[in-house]
Amino acid sequence: MHEWSIAYSVVKTLTENFNKKISKVTLVIPLFSFLDIEILKEAFNELKKENPIVENAELEVKIQEPTFRCRNCNREFKFSDIQQQVGEVKNSYGEEYPLHLMPELLPAFIKCPYCGSHDIEAIGQEIYIEKVEEYGAVERVS
Amino acid sequence: MEPLRELAKEKLKDKKVIAIMSAKGGVGKSVISALISLSLPSDVTLIDLDIHTMAIAKLFGVENVPLEVSKEGIEPVKIRNVNLISLAGIVRDRYVILPGRNQSNVMKELIAYSSIKGKYVVFDLPPGLGDEILVLEELSDFKPIVVTTPSKVSLKVVKYLLDYLNERKKKALVVVNMSYFTCNDQRVNLFGNYNGDVNLPIDPNLEDYIGKIQEYEGEVKKVIEKELIPQFM
Ligand SMILES: [Zn+2]
């Protein structure tokens, strides 16, 4: 549901920061945002028509699996270790469950699988533009 | 590059942003945020960033109303001229505990993903000097309104907040809540003397309006309308 907002923000970020035509942009999104990539691309392709800088740009989406570290017991864990917890949150809220609306709320809804603490640091849960390729040049930004 | 940050900035562009802050909790910041929003002359989006208490939703009696989502994002709950965005509408009846760094990300995300309506955006910030102020500085040129009570403890800590805002060249309006009580047409300063830019009276009836703050038209609101609102219009 936030696909259009994100597509809009990518187009906006690109048109404000670049003045040469862009051929490709790589966007990294976290796994648990459960964004619909098809809708995201569709929205991007629709919105890019508004500006010549991006009109020929291809959107590549990379899905990043975040890793977690518990600041209480210092153990690291993966998304697969908390998948069941996320599933339970999803079941208790139904369709409009909070992690879809606000992925950043994740630490409020999950506990460390080892010690139960909520003091969890998520690494790689941001949405960011990893790479932008311009026609005739390659530029890296992150 | 962080597209969400850009999006949050974009959402606040061309809006009058008012940030209600306090140095410590329990000074009535949320009530004042609600009353300021209700006193503004046109539509306003009120965003509750005090995620640990989510008091705003309780004041308006909408804590169990889930937020809807449209193509523009998370849709606020509309009460009179106030479009309310609160995490209470997202997490509903559950505690929210978030490590510090996540709080500022949640804040950016909440702004970026919300459908912000009207000319004004009022933020009810959590008490103290935290990430929220830093993030808000990145996103907008806001007008700070600092809420305190006349008590010595509150005034001592409010000084730090004002020092910080001064350093950032932001001119804050100081609102002294529960400043005086009117008895036989005389002002009695119950908790000490302190003059802010605006001094608000004590109204014992205000308690009765928790859950329906939109219906309150008493003394505190009158002073806000008359003395506070014109100062930042
Ligand atoms: Zn742990």
mmCIF file of C-alpha atoms and ligand atoms in Angstrom:
data_model
loop_
_atom_site.group_PDB
_atom_site.id
_atom_site.type_symbol
_atom_site.label_atom_id
_atom_site.label_comp_id
_atom_site.label_asym_id
_atom_site.label_seq_id
_atom_site.Cartn_x
_atom_site.Cartn_y
_atom_site.Cartn_z
ATOM 1 C CA MET A 1 0.000 0.000 0.000
ATOM 2 C CA HIS A 2 2.986 2.316 0.451
ATOM 3 C CA GLU A 3 4.293 1.318 -2.955
ATOM 4 C CA TRP A 4 3.133 4.557 -4.561
ATOM 5 C CA SER A 5 4.638 6.680 -1.803
ATOM 6 C CA ILE A 6 7.968 4.933 -2.159
ATOM 7 C CA ALA A 7 7.954 5.130 -5.953
ATOM 8 C CA TYR A 8 7.173 8.811 -5.691
ATOM 9 C CA SER A 9 9.998 9.402 -3.239
ATOM 10 C CA VAL A 10 12.496 7.588 -5.472
ATOM 11 C CA VAL A 11 11.515 9.660 -8.507
ATOM 12 C CA LYS A 12 11.686 12.795 -6.413
ATOM 13 C CA THR A 13 15.100 11.942 -4.944
ATOM 14 C CA LEU A 14 16.507 11.224 -8.381
ATOM 15 C CA THR A 15 15.167 14.316 -10.100
ATOM 16 C CA GLU A 16 16.445 16.524 -7.307
ATOM 17 C CA ASN A 17 19.920 15.055 -7.139
ATOM 18 C CA PHE A 18 20.801 14.309 -10.736
ATOM 19 C CA ASN A 19 20.874 16.346 -13.899
ATOM 20 C CA LYS A 20 21.911 13.705 -16.400
ATOM 21 C CA LYS A 21 19.531 11.123 -17.752
ATOM 22 C CA ILE A 22 19.374 8.007 -15.611
ATOM 23 C CA SER A 23 19.359 4.534 -17.095
ATOM 24 C CA LYS A 24 18.945 2.436 -13.985
ATOM 25 C CA VAL A 25 18.329 2.787 -10.281
ATOM 26 C CA THR A 26 18.764 0.098 -7.656
ATOM 27 C CA LEU A 27 16.518 0.306 -4.634
ATOM 28 C CA VAL A 28 17.015 -1.849 -1.562
ATOM 29 C CA ILE A 29 13.983 -2.699 0.522
ATOM 30 C CA PRO A 30 13.731 -4.799 3.667
ATOM 31 C CA LEU A 31 12.118 -8.205 3.451
ATOM 32 C CA PHE A 32 9.546 -7.656 6.177
ATOM 33 C CA SER A 33 8.063 -4.545 4.650
ATOM 34 C CA PHE A 34 6.109 -6.976 2.459
ATOM 35 C CA LEU A 35 5.934 -4.468 -0.339
ATOM 36 C CA ASP A 36 4.466 -5.622 -3.599
ATOM 37 C CA ILE A 37 7.348 -5.297 -6.053
ATOM 38 C CA GLU A 38 5.061 -5.429 -9.074
ATOM 39 C CA ILE A 39 2.997 -2.502 -7.829
ATOM 40 C CA LEU A 40 6.158 -0.634 -6.871
ATOM 41 C CA LYS A 41 7.558 -1.013 -10.394
ATOM 42 C CA GLU A 42 4.244 -0.155 -11.970
ATOM 43 C CA ALA A 43 4.035 3.000 -9.864
ATOM 44 C CA PHE A 44 7.608 3.940 -10.703
ATOM 45 C CA ASN A 45 7.003 3.438 -14.423
ATOM 46 C CA GLU A 46 3.945 5.607 -14.231
ATOM 47 C CA LEU A 47 5.578 8.417 -12.238
ATOM 48 C CA LYS A 48 8.842 8.509 -14.180
ATOM 49 C CA LYS A 49 7.025 9.848 -17.230
ATOM 50 C CA GLU A 50 6.794 13.220 -15.539
ATOM 51 C CA ASN A 51 10.489 14.039 -15.735
ATOM 52 C CA PRO A 52 12.985 13.577 -18.592
ATOM 53 C CA ILE A 53 15.809 12.759 -16.147
ATOM 54 C CA VAL A 54 14.088 9.517 -15.158
ATOM 55 C CA GLU A 55 11.785 8.764 -18.060
ATOM 56 C CA ASN A 56 14.030 5.992 -19.394
ATOM 57 C CA ALA A 57 15.185 4.677 -16.049
ATOM 58 C CA GLU A 58 14.746 1.068 -15.117
ATOM 59 C CA LEU A 59 13.988 0.264 -11.502
ATOM 60 C CA GLU A 60 15.770 -2.674 -9.977
ATOM 61 C CA VAL A 61 14.571 -3.788 -6.565
ATOM 62 C CA LYS A 62 16.747 -5.778 -4.224
ATOM 63 C CA ILE A 63 15.207 -7.379 -1.224
ATOM 64 C CA GLN A 64 17.399 -7.346 1.813
ATOM 65 C CA GLU A 65 17.029 -9.758 4.643
ATOM 66 C CA PRO A 66 17.805 -7.858 7.799
ATOM 67 C CA THR A 67 19.869 -9.294 10.581
ATOM 68 C CA PHE A 68 19.204 -8.608 14.226
ATOM 69 C CA ARG A 69 21.328 -8.238 17.295
ATOM 70 C CA CYS A 70 20.029 -8.383 20.821
ATOM 71 C CA ARG A 71 21.606 -5.664 22.894
ATOM 72 C CA ASN A 72 20.865 -7.552 26.056
ATOM 73 C CA CYS A 73 22.489 -10.922 25.376
ATOM 74 C CA ASN A 74 24.478 -9.784 22.332
ATOM 75 C CA ARG A 75 23.401 -12.717 20.177
ATOM 76 C CA GLU A 76 22.657 -12.253 16.505
ATOM 77 C CA PHE A 77 19.708 -13.783 14.719
ATOM 78 C CA LYS A 78 17.998 -13.813 11.359
ATOM 79 C CA PHE A 79 14.523 -13.088 10.120
ATOM 80 C CA SER A 80 13.837 -16.824 9.887
ATOM 81 C CA ASP A 81 14.373 -17.058 13.661
ATOM 82 C CA ILE A 82 11.518 -14.647 14.335
ATOM 83 C CA GLN A 83 9.249 -15.560 11.438
ATOM 84 C CA GLN A 84 6.848 -17.357 13.738
ATOM 85 C CA GLN A 85 6.561 -14.294 15.986
ATOM 86 C CA VAL A 86 5.837 -12.089 12.973
ATOM 87 C CA GLY A 87 3.245 -14.614 11.828
ATOM 88 C CA GLU A 88 1.506 -14.386 15.176
ATOM 89 C CA VAL A 89 1.412 -10.579 14.986
ATOM 90 C CA LYS A 90 -0.064 -10.878 11.506
ATOM 91 C CA ASN A 91 -2.727 -13.289 12.718
ATOM 92 C CA SER A 92 -3.753 -11.178 15.676
ATOM 93 C CA TYR A 93 -4.212 -8.012 13.611
ATOM 94 C CA GLY A 94 -5.401 -9.351 10.282
ATOM 95 C CA GLU A 95 -5.017 -7.490 7.009
ATOM 96 C CA GLU A 96 -3.884 -4.061 8.255
ATOM 97 C CA TYR A 97 -1.282 -5.249 10.658
ATOM 98 C CA PRO A 98 1.211 -2.715 11.971
ATOM 99 C CA LEU A 99 4.391 -4.058 10.411
ATOM 100 C CA HIS A 100 2.965 -3.603 6.969
ATOM 101 C CA LEU A 101 2.012 0.004 7.734
ATOM 102 C CA MET A 102 5.205 0.762 9.616
ATOM 103 C CA PRO A 103 8.038 -1.758 9.192
ATOM 104 C CA GLU A 104 10.196 0.273 11.583
ATOM 105 C CA LEU A 105 7.955 -0.840 14.432
ATOM 106 C CA LEU A 106 9.398 -4.343 14.222
ATOM 107 C CA PRO A 107 11.397 -4.225 17.488
ATOM 108 C CA ALA A 108 8.202 -3.333 19.345
ATOM 109 C CA PHE A 109 6.563 -6.531 18.178
ATOM 110 C CA ILE A 110 9.316 -9.106 18.431
ATOM 111 C CA LYS A 111 11.454 -10.419 21.221
ATOM 112 C CA CYS A 112 14.951 -11.797 21.176
ATOM 113 C CA PRO A 113 14.484 -15.551 20.548
ATOM 114 C CA TYR A 114 17.178 -16.292 23.139
ATOM 115 C CA CYS A 115 16.493 -14.032 26.112
ATOM 116 C CA GLY A 116 13.138 -12.362 25.375
ATOM 117 C CA SER A 117 14.446 -8.776 25.382
ATOM 118 C CA HIS A 118 12.909 -6.113 23.149
ATOM 119 C CA ASP A 119 16.198 -4.229 22.974
ATOM 120 C CA ILE A 120 16.815 -5.323 19.446
ATOM 121 C CA GLU A 121 18.930 -3.653 16.842
ATOM 122 C CA ALA A 122 17.964 -4.331 13.258
ATOM 123 C CA ILE A 123 20.662 -4.058 10.657
ATOM 124 C CA GLY A 124 19.475 -3.504 7.122
ATOM 125 C CA GLN A 125 15.900 -2.505 7.673
ATOM 126 C CA GLU A 126 16.090 0.809 5.853
ATOM 127 C CA ILE A 127 14.848 1.517 2.391
ATOM 128 C CA TYR A 128 17.663 3.077 0.405
ATOM 129 C CA ILE A 129 18.897 3.805 -3.080
ATOM 130 C CA GLU A 130 21.992 1.702 -3.518
ATOM 131 C CA LYS A 131 23.061 2.631 -7.007
ATOM 132 C CA VAL A 132 22.201 5.047 -9.784
ATOM 133 C CA GLU A 133 23.479 4.577 -13.314
ATOM 134 C CA GLU A 134 23.515 7.506 -15.681
ATOM 135 C CA TYR A 135 23.747 7.317 -19.441
ATOM 136 C CA GLY A 136 27.415 7.491 -20.375
ATOM 137 C CA ALA A 137 28.667 7.182 -16.792
ATOM 138 C CA VAL A 138 28.294 5.077 -13.708
ATOM 139 C CA GLU A 139 27.868 6.770 -10.395
ATOM 140 C CA ARG A 140 27.594 5.140 -7.032
ATOM 141 C CA VAL A 141 25.585 6.562 -4.219
ATOM 142 C CA SER A 142 24.292 5.076 -1.045
ATOM 143 C CA MET B 1 20.161 8.427 -0.171
ATOM 144 C CA GLU B 2 17.142 7.809 1.958
ATOM 145 C CA PRO B 3 13.938 8.132 -0.047
ATOM 146 C CA LEU B 4 11.827 8.067 3.125
ATOM 147 C CA ARG B 5 13.578 11.100 4.533
ATOM 148 C CA GLU B 6 13.001 12.956 1.261
ATOM 149 C CA LEU B 7 9.389 11.924 1.291
ATOM 150 C CA ALA B 8 8.902 13.079 4.887
ATOM 151 C CA LYS B 9 10.479 16.425 4.004
ATOM 152 C CA GLU B 10 8.250 16.753 0.998
ATOM 153 C CA LYS B 11 5.157 16.093 3.113
ATOM 154 C CA LEU B 12 6.047 18.979 5.430
ATOM 155 C CA LYS B 13 7.046 21.383 2.688
ATOM 156 C CA ASP B 14 4.924 24.553 2.483
ATOM 157 C CA LYS B 15 3.198 23.707 5.764
ATOM 158 C CA LYS B 16 3.305 25.667 8.978
ATOM 159 C CA VAL B 17 4.926 23.225 11.353
ATOM 160 C CA ILE B 18 4.425 23.690 15.087
ATOM 161 C CA ALA B 19 6.249 21.471 17.554
ATOM 162 C CA ILE B 20 4.913 21.204 21.085
ATOM 163 C CA MET B 21 7.703 20.264 23.447
ATOM 164 C CA SER B 22 8.381 19.992 27.130
ATOM 165 C CA ALA B 23 11.422 19.278 29.184
ATOM 166 C CA LYS B 24 9.642 16.842 31.456
ATOM 167 C CA GLY B 25 6.486 14.779 31.342
ATOM 168 C CA GLY B 26 3.260 15.508 33.132
ATOM 169 C CA VAL B 27 3.069 19.212 32.329
ATOM 170 C CA GLY B 28 -0.025 18.934 30.144
ATOM 171 C CA LYS B 29 1.735 19.006 26.800
ATOM 172 C CA SER B 30 -0.745 16.713 25.066
ATOM 173 C CA VAL B 31 -3.782 18.670 26.259
ATOM 174 C CA ILE B 32 -2.169 21.854 24.980
ATOM 175 C CA SER B 33 -1.278 20.227 21.626
ATOM 176 C CA ALA B 34 -4.902 19.181 21.268
ATOM 177 C CA LEU B 35 -6.284 22.596 22.227
ATOM 178 C CA ILE B 36 -3.868 24.484 19.960
ATOM 179 C CA SER B 37 -4.886 22.250 17.054
ATOM 180 C CA LEU B 38 -8.564 22.785 17.789
ATOM 181 C CA SER B 39 -8.002 26.560 18.013
ATOM 182 C CA LEU B 40 -6.297 26.951 14.640
ATOM 183 C CA PRO B 41 -8.400 28.698 12.003
ATOM 184 C CA SER B 42 -8.225 25.965 9.372
ATOM 185 C CA ASP B 43 -7.499 22.299 8.868
ATOM 186 C CA VAL B 44 -4.549 20.866 10.730
ATOM 187 C CA THR B 45 -2.813 17.516 10.936
ATOM 188 C CA LEU B 46 -1.943 16.622 14.510
ATOM 189 C CA ILE B 47 0.760 13.981 14.766
ATOM 190 C CA ASP B 48 1.277 12.271 18.087
ATOM 191 C CA LEU B 49 4.943 11.385 18.416
ATOM 192 C CA ASP B 50 4.778 10.669 22.104
ATOM 193 C CA ILE B 51 4.626 6.990 21.289
ATOM 194 C CA HIS B 52 4.906 5.738 24.834
ATOM 195 C CA THR B 53 1.753 7.345 26.141
ATOM 196 C CA MET B 54 -0.257 7.954 22.961
ATOM 197 C CA ALA B 55 -2.224 10.440 25.025
ATOM 198 C CA ILE B 56 -3.632 12.405 22.097
ATOM 199 C CA ALA B 57 -5.796 9.537 20.895
ATOM 200 C CA LYS B 58 -7.115 9.099 24.441
ATOM 201 C CA LEU B 59 -7.912 12.806 24.747
ATOM 202 C CA PHE B 60 -10.027 12.696 21.603
ATOM 203 C CA GLY B 61 -11.532 9.336 22.544
ATOM 204 C CA VAL B 62 -10.340 7.593 19.387
ATOM 205 C CA GLU B 63 -7.736 5.210 20.810
ATOM 206 C CA ASN B 64 -9.444 2.158 19.358
ATOM 207 C CA VAL B 65 -10.202 3.589 15.945
ATOM 208 C CA PRO B 66 -7.957 1.881 13.399
ATOM 209 C CA LEU B 67 -6.384 4.080 10.730
ATOM 210 C CA GLU B 68 -7.372 3.490 7.137
ATOM 211 C CA VAL B 69 -4.943 3.453 4.253
ATOM 212 C CA SER B 70 -5.364 5.022 0.849
ATOM 213 C CA LYS B 71 -3.098 5.646 -2.108
ATOM 214 C CA GLU B 72 -1.880 8.813 -0.340
ATOM 215 C CA GLY B 73 -0.896 6.754 2.683
ATOM 216 C CA ILE B 74 -2.154 6.336 6.211
ATOM 217 C CA GLU B 75 -5.352 8.346 6.514
ATOM 218 C CA PRO B 76 -5.862 10.398 9.671
ATOM 219 C CA VAL B 77 -8.962 10.286 11.856
ATOM 220 C CA LYS B 78 -10.862 13.522 11.382
ATOM 221 C CA ILE B 79 -12.328 15.296 14.406
ATOM 222 C CA ARG B 80 -13.633 18.778 13.644
ATOM 223 C CA ASN B 81 -10.709 20.637 11.963
ATOM 224 C CA VAL B 82 -8.176 18.160 13.336
ATOM 225 C CA ASN B 83 -6.759 15.307 11.270
ATOM 226 C CA LEU B 84 -5.235 13.018 13.830
ATOM 227 C CA ILE B 85 -2.351 10.676 13.140
ATOM 228 C CA SER B 86 -1.332 8.554 16.068
ATOM 229 C CA LEU B 87 0.493 5.306 16.445
ATOM 230 C CA ALA B 88 -2.418 4.310 18.655
ATOM 231 C CA GLY B 89 -4.428 3.862 15.462
ATOM 232 C CA ILE B 90 -1.757 1.535 14.121
ATOM 233 C CA VAL B 91 -0.765 -0.603 17.063
ATOM 234 C CA ARG B 92 -4.073 -0.169 18.888
ATOM 235 C CA ASP B 93 -4.340 -1.667 22.346
ATOM 236 C CA ARG B 94 -0.764 -2.717 22.893
ATOM 237 C CA TYR B 95 2.325 -1.348 24.519
ATOM 238 C CA VAL B 96 5.041 0.122 22.320
ATOM 239 C CA ILE B 97 8.595 -0.250 23.428
ATOM 240 C CA LEU B 98 11.213 0.893 20.988
ATOM 241 C CA PRO B 99 14.970 1.236 21.230
ATOM 242 C CA GLY B 100 16.125 4.834 20.692
ATOM 243 C CA ARG B 101 17.437 4.641 17.177
ATOM 244 C CA ASN B 102 14.229 3.069 15.991
ATOM 245 C CA GLN B 103 12.182 5.907 17.402
ATOM 246 C CA SER B 104 13.545 8.439 14.975
ATOM 247 C CA ASN B 105 13.100 6.028 12.095
ATOM 248 C CA VAL B 106 9.526 5.361 13.162
ATOM 249 C CA MET B 107 8.970 9.095 13.225
ATOM 250 C CA LYS B 108 10.311 9.601 9.699
ATOM 251 C CA GLU B 109 8.291 6.664 8.494
ATOM 252 C CA LEU B 110 5.106 7.906 10.140
ATOM 253 C CA ILE B 111 5.451 11.296 8.440
ATOM 254 C CA ALA B 112 6.490 9.844 5.088
ATOM 255 C CA TYR B 113 3.642 7.350 4.962
ATOM 256 C CA SER B 114 0.887 9.606 6.233
ATOM 257 C CA SER B 115 -1.607 11.561 4.238
ATOM 258 C CA ILE B 116 -1.020 15.040 5.660
ATOM 259 C CA LYS B 117 -3.863 17.476 5.260
ATOM 260 C CA GLY B 118 -4.390 21.188 5.809
ATOM 261 C CA LYS B 119 -2.065 24.119 6.155
ATOM 262 C CA TYR B 120 -0.781 23.364 9.650
ATOM 263 C CA VAL B 121 1.030 20.394 11.089
ATOM 264 C CA VAL B 122 1.234 20.138 14.862
ATOM 265 C CA PHE B 123 3.632 17.656 16.452
ATOM 266 C CA ASP B 124 3.180 16.477 20.000
ATOM 267 C CA LEU B 125 6.756 15.478 20.817
ATOM 268 C CA PRO B 126 7.826 13.175 23.634
ATOM 269 C CA PRO B 127 9.244 15.004 26.669
ATOM 270 C CA GLY B 128 12.927 15.806 26.899
ATOM 271 C CA LEU B 129 15.718 16.355 24.459
ATOM 272 C CA GLY B 130 15.820 13.376 22.179
ATOM 273 C CA ASP B 131 16.151 12.130 18.654
ATOM 274 C CA GLU B 132 12.718 13.451 17.786
ATOM 275 C CA ILE B 133 13.878 17.068 17.932
ATOM 276 C CA LEU B 134 16.933 16.305 15.810
ATOM 277 C CA VAL B 135 14.844 14.514 13.228
ATOM 278 C CA LEU B 136 12.280 17.286 13.126
ATOM 279 C CA GLU B 137 15.079 19.797 12.552
ATOM 280 C CA GLU B 138 16.218 17.771 9.547
ATOM 281 C CA LEU B 139 12.741 17.692 8.120
ATOM 282 C CA SER B 140 11.313 21.153 8.617
ATOM 283 C CA ASP B 141 11.698 24.670 9.892
ATOM 284 C CA PHE B 142 9.349 24.255 12.825
ATOM 285 C CA LYS B 143 8.074 26.715 15.374
ATOM 286 C CA PRO B 144 8.792 25.460 18.881
ATOM 287 C CA ILE B 145 6.271 25.859 21.665
ATOM 288 C CA VAL B 146 7.712 24.870 25.013
ATOM 289 C CA VAL B 147 5.247 23.834 27.700
ATOM 290 C CA THR B 148 6.120 23.981 31.374
ATOM 291 C CA THR B 149 4.445 24.413 34.731
ATOM 292 C CA PRO B 150 5.540 27.068 37.254
ATOM 293 C CA SER B 151 7.094 24.430 39.530
ATOM 294 C CA LYS B 152 10.778 24.830 40.314
ATOM 295 C CA VAL B 153 11.735 21.388 39.023
ATOM 296 C CA SER B 154 9.993 21.928 35.725
ATOM 297 C CA LEU B 155 11.525 25.377 35.256
ATOM 298 C CA LYS B 156 14.995 24.123 35.954
ATOM 299 C CA VAL B 157 14.837 21.500 33.227
ATOM 300 C CA VAL B 158 13.001 23.725 30.778
ATOM 301 C CA LYS B 159 16.045 25.988 30.782
ATOM 302 C CA TYR B 160 18.140 23.295 29.097
ATOM 303 C CA LEU B 161 15.573 22.928 26.366
ATOM 304 C CA LEU B 162 15.444 26.693 25.800
ATOM 305 C CA ASP B 163 19.252 26.895 25.786
ATOM 306 C CA TYR B 164 19.353 24.261 23.099
ATOM 307 C CA LEU B 165 16.713 25.985 20.978
ATOM 308 C CA ASN B 166 18.527 29.314 21.359
ATOM 309 C CA GLU B 167 21.727 27.735 20.187
ATOM 310 C CA ARG B 168 19.846 26.480 17.138
ATOM 311 C CA LYS B 169 18.519 30.022 16.600
ATOM 312 C CA LYS B 170 14.956 28.961 17.149
ATOM 313 C CA LYS B 171 12.726 31.352 18.980
ATOM 314 C CA ALA B 172 10.465 29.334 21.250
ATOM 315 C CA LEU B 173 7.192 30.452 22.745
ATOM 316 C CA VAL B 174 6.990 29.462 26.393
ATOM 317 C CA VAL B 175 3.582 28.386 27.614
ATOM 318 C CA VAL B 176 3.181 28.110 31.368
ATOM 319 C CA ASN B 177 0.447 25.625 32.107
ATOM 320 C CA MET B 178 -1.482 25.583 35.410
ATOM 321 C CA SER B 179 -0.129 29.019 36.082
ATOM 322 C CA TYR B 180 -2.926 30.597 38.104
ATOM 323 C CA PHE B 181 -6.368 30.053 39.518
ATOM 324 C CA THR B 182 -9.012 32.751 39.444
ATOM 325 C CA CYS B 183 -10.775 33.149 42.770
ATOM 326 C CA ASN B 184 -13.192 36.054 43.347
ATOM 327 C CA ASP B 185 -11.741 37.812 40.287
ATOM 328 C CA GLN B 186 -8.263 37.567 41.735
ATOM 329 C CA ARG B 187 -5.417 35.615 40.252
ATOM 330 C CA VAL B 188 -3.862 33.200 42.701
ATOM 331 C CA ASN B 189 -0.515 31.712 41.719
ATOM 332 C CA LEU B 190 -0.745 28.314 43.307
ATOM 333 C CA PHE B 191 2.515 26.761 42.204
ATOM 334 C CA GLY B 192 4.814 29.772 42.021
ATOM 335 C CA ASN B 193 5.369 32.818 39.885
ATOM 336 C CA TYR B 194 6.674 32.402 36.440
ATOM 337 C CA ASN B 195 5.760 34.446 33.434
ATOM 338 C CA GLY B 196 5.972 32.821 30.088
ATOM 339 C CA ASP B 197 4.881 34.199 26.737
ATOM 340 C CA VAL B 198 1.460 32.841 27.584
ATOM 341 C CA ASN B 199 0.207 31.837 31.026
ATOM 342 C CA LEU B 200 -2.649 29.371 31.138
ATOM 343 C CA PRO B 201 -5.134 29.167 34.000
ATOM 344 C CA ILE B 202 -6.069 26.097 36.003
ATOM 345 C CA ASP B 203 -9.480 24.814 35.010
ATOM 346 C CA PRO B 204 -10.671 21.936 37.206
ATOM 347 C CA ASN B 205 -13.406 21.145 34.665
ATOM 348 C CA LEU B 206 -10.863 20.224 32.004
ATOM 349 C CA GLU B 207 -10.585 16.734 33.552
ATOM 350 C CA ASP B 208 -14.151 16.021 32.498
ATOM 351 C CA TYR B 209 -13.211 16.425 28.858
ATOM 352 C CA ILE B 210 -10.655 13.651 28.618
ATOM 353 C CA GLY B 211 -12.020 11.492 25.824
ATOM 354 C CA LYS B 212 -13.928 14.411 24.303
ATOM 355 C CA ILE B 213 -11.437 17.261 24.317
ATOM 356 C CA GLN B 214 -13.007 18.527 21.071
ATOM 357 C CA GLU B 215 -16.038 19.637 23.104
ATOM 358 C CA TYR B 216 -14.072 21.702 25.603
ATOM 359 C CA GLU B 217 -14.659 25.446 25.253
ATOM 360 C CA GLY B 218 -13.501 26.522 28.718
ATOM 361 C CA GLU B 219 -11.048 29.062 30.085
ATOM 362 C CA VAL B 220 -7.812 27.344 28.971
ATOM 363 C CA LYS B 221 -8.933 27.173 25.364
ATOM 364 C CA LYS B 222 -10.080 30.789 25.435
ATOM 365 C CA VAL B 223 -6.653 31.973 26.559
ATOM 366 C CA ILE B 224 -4.963 29.823 23.891
ATOM 367 C CA GLU B 225 -7.201 31.286 21.195
ATOM 368 C CA LYS B 226 -6.740 34.838 22.342
ATOM 369 C CA GLU B 227 -3.103 34.979 23.445
ATOM 370 C CA LEU B 228 -1.202 32.092 21.924
ATOM 371 C CA ILE B 229 -2.554 31.526 18.419
ATOM 372 C CA PRO B 230 -2.008 35.158 17.248
ATOM 373 C CA GLN B 231 1.657 34.941 18.280
ATOM 374 C CA PHE B 232 2.576 32.465 15.592
ATOM 375 C CA MET B 233 0.112 33.263 12.848
HETATM 376 ZN ZN ZN C 1 18.769 -11.616 23.812
#
